[in-house]
Coordinates of C-alpha atoms in Angstrom, one line a residue:
M6 CA 27.5 167.3 27.4
R7 CA 28.2 168.2 31.0
I8 CA 26.4 165.0 32.0
A9 CA 28.6 162.9 29.7
L10 CA 31.8 164.7 31.0
G11 CA 30.8 164.0 34.6
L12 CA 30.2 160.4 33.9
G13 CA 33.6 160.1 32.3
L14 CA 35.4 161.6 35.3
I15 CA 33.5 159.2 37.7
L16 CA 34.6 156.2 35.6
V17 CA 38.2 157.3 35.5
A18 CA 38.3 157.8 39.3
T19 CA 36.7 154.5 39.9
T20 CA 39.2 152.8 37.6
I21 CA 42.1 154.4 39.4
A22 CA 40.8 153.6 42.8
S23 CA 40.2 150.0 41.9
A24 CA 43.6 149.6 40.4
A25 CA 45.5 151.0 43.4
P26 CA 44.3 148.3 45.8
R27 CA 45.3 145.6 43.3
K28 CA 48.7 147.0 42.9
R29 CA 49.2 147.3 46.7
L30 CA 47.9 143.7 47.0
K31 CA 50.3 142.6 44.4
H32 CA 53.2 144.1 46.3
E33 CA 51.9 142.7 49.6
N34 CA 51.5 139.2 48.2
R35 CA 54.9 139.3 46.7
A36 CA 56.5 140.3 50.1
A37 CA 54.5 137.6 51.9
V38 CA 55.7 135.0 49.4
E39 CA 59.3 136.1 49.8
E40 CA 59.0 136.1 53.5
A41 CA 57.5 132.5 53.5
F42 CA 60.2 131.4 51.2
D43 CA 62.9 132.8 53.5
E44 CA 61.3 131.2 56.6
E45 CA 60.8 127.7 55.0
A46 CA 64.1 127.5 53.2
P47 CA 66.7 129.6 54.8
E48 CA 69.4 127.4 53.4
H49 CA 68.6 128.9 49.9
R50 CA 69.8 132.3 51.0
R51 CA 73.6 132.3 50.3
T52 CA 76.2 134.9 50.0
A53 CA 79.0 135.0 47.5
A54 CA 81.5 134.2 50.3
E55 CA 79.5 131.1 51.2
D56 CA 79.5 129.9 47.7
D57 CA 83.3 130.3 47.5
D58 CA 83.6 128.3 50.8
E59 CA 81.5 125.6 49.3
V60 CA 83.7 125.4 46.2
E61 CA 86.9 125.2 48.4
A62 CA 85.3 122.5 50.6
D63 CA 84.9 120.3 47.6
E64 CA 88.7 120.1 47.2
P65 CA 90.4 117.1 48.9
I66 CA 91.7 117.8 52.4
I67 CA 94.9 115.9 53.6
V68 CA 95.1 115.6 57.4
V69 CA 98.6 114.6 58.8
R70 CA 98.4 113.0 62.3
K71 CA 101.5 112.9 64.4
T72 CA 101.8 109.9 66.7
A73 CA 103.2 110.8 70.1
T74 CA 106.1 108.4 70.8
R75 CA 108.0 108.2 74.0
K76 CA 111.7 108.4 73.5
T77 CA 113.5 106.0 75.8
K78 CA 117.0 107.0 76.9
R79 CA 119.8 104.8 77.9
E80 CA 120.1 104.4 81.6
F81 CA 123.0 104.0 84.0
Y82 CA 122.5 103.0 87.7
F83 CA 124.2 101.8 90.8
R84 CA 123.1 100.2 94.1
A85 CA 125.6 100.3 96.9
G86 CA 125.2 98.6 100.3
I87 CA 126.1 95.6 102.4
A88 CA 126.3 92.0 101.1
H89 CA 126.3 88.9 103.1
V90 CA 128.5 86.3 101.4
N91 CA 128.3 82.6 102.2
A92 CA 130.9 80.7 100.1
R93 CA 129.5 77.2 101.0
T94 CA 132.8 75.5 100.2
K95 CA 133.5 71.8 100.3
S96 CA 136.9 70.2 100.0
S97 CA 138.4 66.7 99.6
G98 CA 140.7 67.0 102.6
M99 CA 144.4 67.4 102.1
K100 CA 146.6 65.1 100.0
L101 CA 150.2 65.2 101.2
E102 CA 153.2 65.0 98.9
P103 CA 156.2 64.4 101.2
V104 CA 159.8 64.9 100.2
G105 CA 163.1 63.8 101.7
I106 CA 163.1 62.5 105.2
A107 CA 159.4 63.3 105.4
A108 CA 158.8 60.3 103.1
L109 CA 159.8 58.0 106.0
M110 CA 157.0 59.5 108.0
P111 CA 153.7 57.8 107.3
M112 CA 151.3 60.6 106.4
E113 CA 147.9 59.3 105.5
P114 CA 145.5 61.9 104.1
P115 CA 143.7 63.3 107.1
Q116 CA 140.0 63.3 106.9
G117 CA 138.3 66.6 107.1
E118 CA 137.6 69.8 105.1
I119 CA 138.7 73.3 104.7
V120 CA 135.7 75.6 104.9
T121 CA 135.2 79.4 104.8
D122 CA 133.2 81.5 107.2
P123 CA 130.5 83.7 105.9
A124 CA 131.4 87.4 105.7
N125 CA 129.7 90.8 105.3
V126 CA 131.2 92.9 102.5
I127 CA 130.6 96.4 101.2
T128 CA 129.5 96.0 97.6
A129 CA 128.0 97.9 94.7
I130 CA 126.0 96.9 91.6
I131 CA 126.6 98.9 88.5
G132 CA 124.2 98.6 85.6
F133 CA 123.5 99.8 82.2
S134 CA 120.2 99.7 80.2
P135 CA 120.6 100.5 76.5
A136 CA 117.8 102.5 74.9
T137 CA 117.3 99.8 72.3
F138 CA 115.7 97.6 75.0
R139 CA 113.3 100.3 76.3
G140 CA 114.4 99.7 79.9
Y141 CA 113.3 96.1 80.0
V142 CA 116.8 94.6 79.6
S143 CA 120.0 95.7 81.4
F144 CA 123.5 94.5 82.0
E145 CA 125.0 94.5 85.5
T146 CA 128.3 93.7 87.3
L147 CA 129.2 93.4 91.0
I148 CA 132.2 95.1 92.7
G149 CA 133.1 95.1 96.3
I150 CA 135.8 96.1 98.8
P151 CA 137.9 93.0 99.5
K152 CA 137.6 91.5 102.9
S153 CA 139.4 88.5 104.3
S154 CA 137.5 85.4 105.2
K155 CA 138.8 82.8 107.6
L156 CA 139.8 79.4 106.3
R157 CA 139.0 76.7 108.9
A158 CA 139.9 73.1 109.1
T159 CA 137.4 70.5 110.3
G160 CA 137.5 66.9 111.4
D161 CA 140.8 65.0 111.7
L162 CA 142.5 67.6 109.7
A163 CA 142.2 69.9 112.7
T164 CA 142.5 67.5 115.6
K165 CA 145.1 64.9 114.4
S166 CA 148.9 65.2 113.6
L167 CA 149.8 65.1 110.0
S168 CA 152.6 62.7 110.9
P169 CA 152.6 61.4 114.5
T170 CA 155.6 59.0 114.1
A171 CA 158.6 58.3 111.9
L172 CA 159.2 54.7 110.8
D173 CA 156.2 53.8 112.8
L174 CA 158.5 53.9 115.9
I175 CA 159.8 57.3 116.7
P176 CA 157.4 60.1 117.7
T177 CA 157.7 63.1 115.6
G178 CA 156.2 65.6 118.0
V179 CA 154.3 67.3 115.2
P180 CA 151.1 68.6 116.7
P181 CA 147.7 68.8 115.1
L182 CA 147.1 71.8 112.8
G183 CA 144.1 73.1 114.8
E184 CA 141.1 74.9 113.3
E185 CA 142.7 78.0 111.9
I186 CA 144.4 77.4 108.5
G187 CA 144.5 80.9 106.9
E188 CA 142.7 83.7 105.3
A189 CA 141.3 84.3 101.8
N190 CA 140.1 87.1 99.6
A191 CA 137.7 86.2 96.8
A192 CA 136.9 88.4 93.8
P193 CA 134.1 87.2 91.6
L194 CA 134.2 88.8 88.1
M195 CA 130.8 88.6 86.5
I196 CA 128.4 90.2 84.1
T197 CA 124.7 89.3 84.0
A198 CA 121.9 90.1 81.5
V199 CA 118.8 91.1 83.5
A200 CA 115.2 91.2 82.4
R201 CA 113.1 93.8 84.2
T202 CA 109.4 94.3 84.5
P203 CA 107.7 97.8 84.2
E204 CA 107.3 99.6 87.5
L205 CA 104.4 98.0 89.2
G206 CA 102.2 100.6 90.8
G207 CA 104.8 103.2 89.8
R208 CA 107.2 102.0 92.5
V209 CA 108.1 98.3 92.4
R210 CA 110.2 96.7 89.7
L211 CA 111.1 93.0 89.7
Y212 CA 114.0 91.5 87.8
A213 CA 115.9 88.3 87.1
G214 CA 119.1 87.5 85.2
A215 CA 122.1 85.2 84.6
G216 CA 125.5 85.3 83.2
P217 CA 129.1 84.0 83.4
V218 CA 131.4 84.3 86.5
L219 CA 135.1 83.9 87.1
L220 CA 136.2 83.5 90.8
L221 CA 139.7 84.5 91.7
V222 CA 140.9 83.7 95.2
R223 CA 144.0 84.9 97.0
A224 CA 144.9 83.3 100.3
K225 CA 147.7 83.1 102.9
V226 CA 148.5 80.6 105.6
T227 CA 148.2 81.8 109.2
N228 CA 148.3 78.4 110.9
A229 CA 150.8 78.4 113.8
V230 CA 152.1 74.9 113.2
L231 CA 152.6 75.5 109.5
T232 CA 154.3 78.9 109.9
E233 CA 156.5 78.1 112.9
V234 CA 159.6 77.3 110.8
A235 CA 158.9 78.8 107.4
T236 CA 156.2 80.7 105.5
P237 CA 154.2 78.3 103.3
R238 CA 152.8 79.4 100.0
I239 CA 149.2 78.8 99.2
E240 CA 147.8 79.0 95.7
T241 CA 144.2 78.5 94.5
S242 CA 143.4 78.0 90.8
P243 CA 140.5 80.1 89.3
A244 CA 137.0 78.7 89.2
Y245 CA 134.6 79.2 86.3
G246 CA 130.8 79.0 86.3
V247 CA 127.5 80.7 86.0
V248 CA 125.6 83.0 88.3
A249 CA 121.8 83.6 88.5
Q250 CA 120.2 86.5 90.2
A251 CA 116.8 87.8 91.2
G252 CA 115.5 90.8 93.2
V253 CA 113.3 93.8 93.5
D254 CA 113.9 97.5 93.1
L255 CA 111.7 99.9 95.2
R256 CA 111.6 103.5 94.0
L257 CA 111.9 105.9 97.0
T258 CA 112.0 109.2 95.1
R259 CA 112.1 110.3 91.4
S260 CA 115.6 108.7 90.9
I261 CA 116.5 107.0 94.2
Y262 CA 115.9 103.2 94.6
A263 CA 116.4 100.7 97.3
R264 CA 117.3 97.1 96.2
L265 CA 117.2 93.6 97.6
D266 CA 119.3 91.3 95.4
L267 CA 120.0 87.6 95.6
K268 CA 122.8 85.8 93.6
E269 CA 123.8 82.2 93.6
M270 CA 126.9 80.8 91.8
W271 CA 127.7 77.4 90.5
L272 CA 131.5 77.0 90.0
T273 CA 133.9 74.3 88.8
P274 CA 136.2 72.8 91.4
S275 CA 139.4 74.6 92.1
E276 CA 142.7 73.3 93.5
T277 CA 144.3 74.7 96.5
R278 CA 148.0 73.9 97.0
I279 CA 150.1 74.6 100.0
S280 CA 153.8 74.3 99.4
N281 CA 157.1 75.0 101.2
I282 CA 155.8 73.3 104.4
H283 CA 158.3 72.9 107.2
V284 CA 157.4 71.5 110.6
K285 CA 159.3 71.4 113.9
T286 CA 159.9 67.9 115.3
T287 CA 161.3 66.3 118.5
I288 CA 163.3 63.7 116.5
P289 CA 167.0 63.8 117.6
L290 CA 169.2 65.7 115.0
L291 CA 166.1 66.6 113.0
D292 CA 164.8 69.7 114.7
T293 CA 162.9 70.6 111.5
V294 CA 161.7 68.6 108.6
E295 CA 160.6 69.8 105.1
V296 CA 157.3 68.1 104.6
G297 CA 156.8 69.0 101.0
S298 CA 153.3 70.2 99.8
A299 CA 149.6 69.4 100.2
T300 CA 146.7 69.8 97.8
S301 CA 143.0 69.9 98.2
Q302 CA 140.1 70.1 95.8
V303 CA 137.6 72.8 96.8
Q304 CA 134.1 73.2 95.4
A305 CA 132.3 76.4 96.1
N306 CA 128.7 77.4 95.7
P307 CA 128.5 81.0 96.9
I308 CA 125.3 82.8 97.7
V309 CA 125.4 86.6 97.9
V310 CA 122.5 88.6 99.5
Q311 CA 122.8 92.4 99.0
L312 CA 120.7 95.3 100.5
G313 CA 121.6 98.5 98.9
V314 CA 120.4 102.0 97.9
G315 CA 121.3 103.9 94.7
A316 CA 120.3 106.1 91.9
N317 CA 119.4 106.0 88.2
F318 CA 120.9 108.4 85.7

């Protein structure tokens, strides 16, 4: 009986001992498997927050992109400086229209021209560039301080008498006019459309343009022969035409520019008329004679070269 009980206890102990390692091995194997699973596929370990993010990521996303655009403002500018004006005039000489006793004096049209000397004038260019054209197109005009230019006679008009004899017999004593005829002030009214390049190298901008022009001239006679007895009147009709220009702007600072500008005008002929002409003679009983009037067709093709400095606003 005791032997049987002892054998039973040994059997139970052996069974428990053998079962414990298997249970421990089972737990160890399970931990190893879980560890291997975690190492080989970490992406399978997810949290609830990650699952929510995945659900939200599946929803469509709308991205709004704003394109950066440069807003171009309208621009005002001026360039003030000195302009050299060469009128380059040509005339048809003077056609005499004698009246009264002067009709008895043979007055052939003297050969020669009335020309204008070049002049330096203070001028300013005023311009406006609308925002619509993004700075590539502007509109300009030219203003200046009036300055008188000399009117000079050339050829026989300056060196020969308008009427050396009366009735081809009696000397009149009328001397040649000489070189000085008078003075004139010219005012060109113009507006030009100007195409401009972007600033090359951030400093230099080229441009070219064209437009209509109206030339108004006001003159007076200063000739000693013509003004000795009375003051003649001189009138010049307006001239119409076109003007072309080209030049370069050089940026000196952020808003200060220097400019070299060239303009050339092509104008219709204008008529210059001198009236109320009286001359002094040596004819007995005719100390003075009313000559009448004289006209001349004048063609001008002015060139204006300006060097100036100004600002953009």
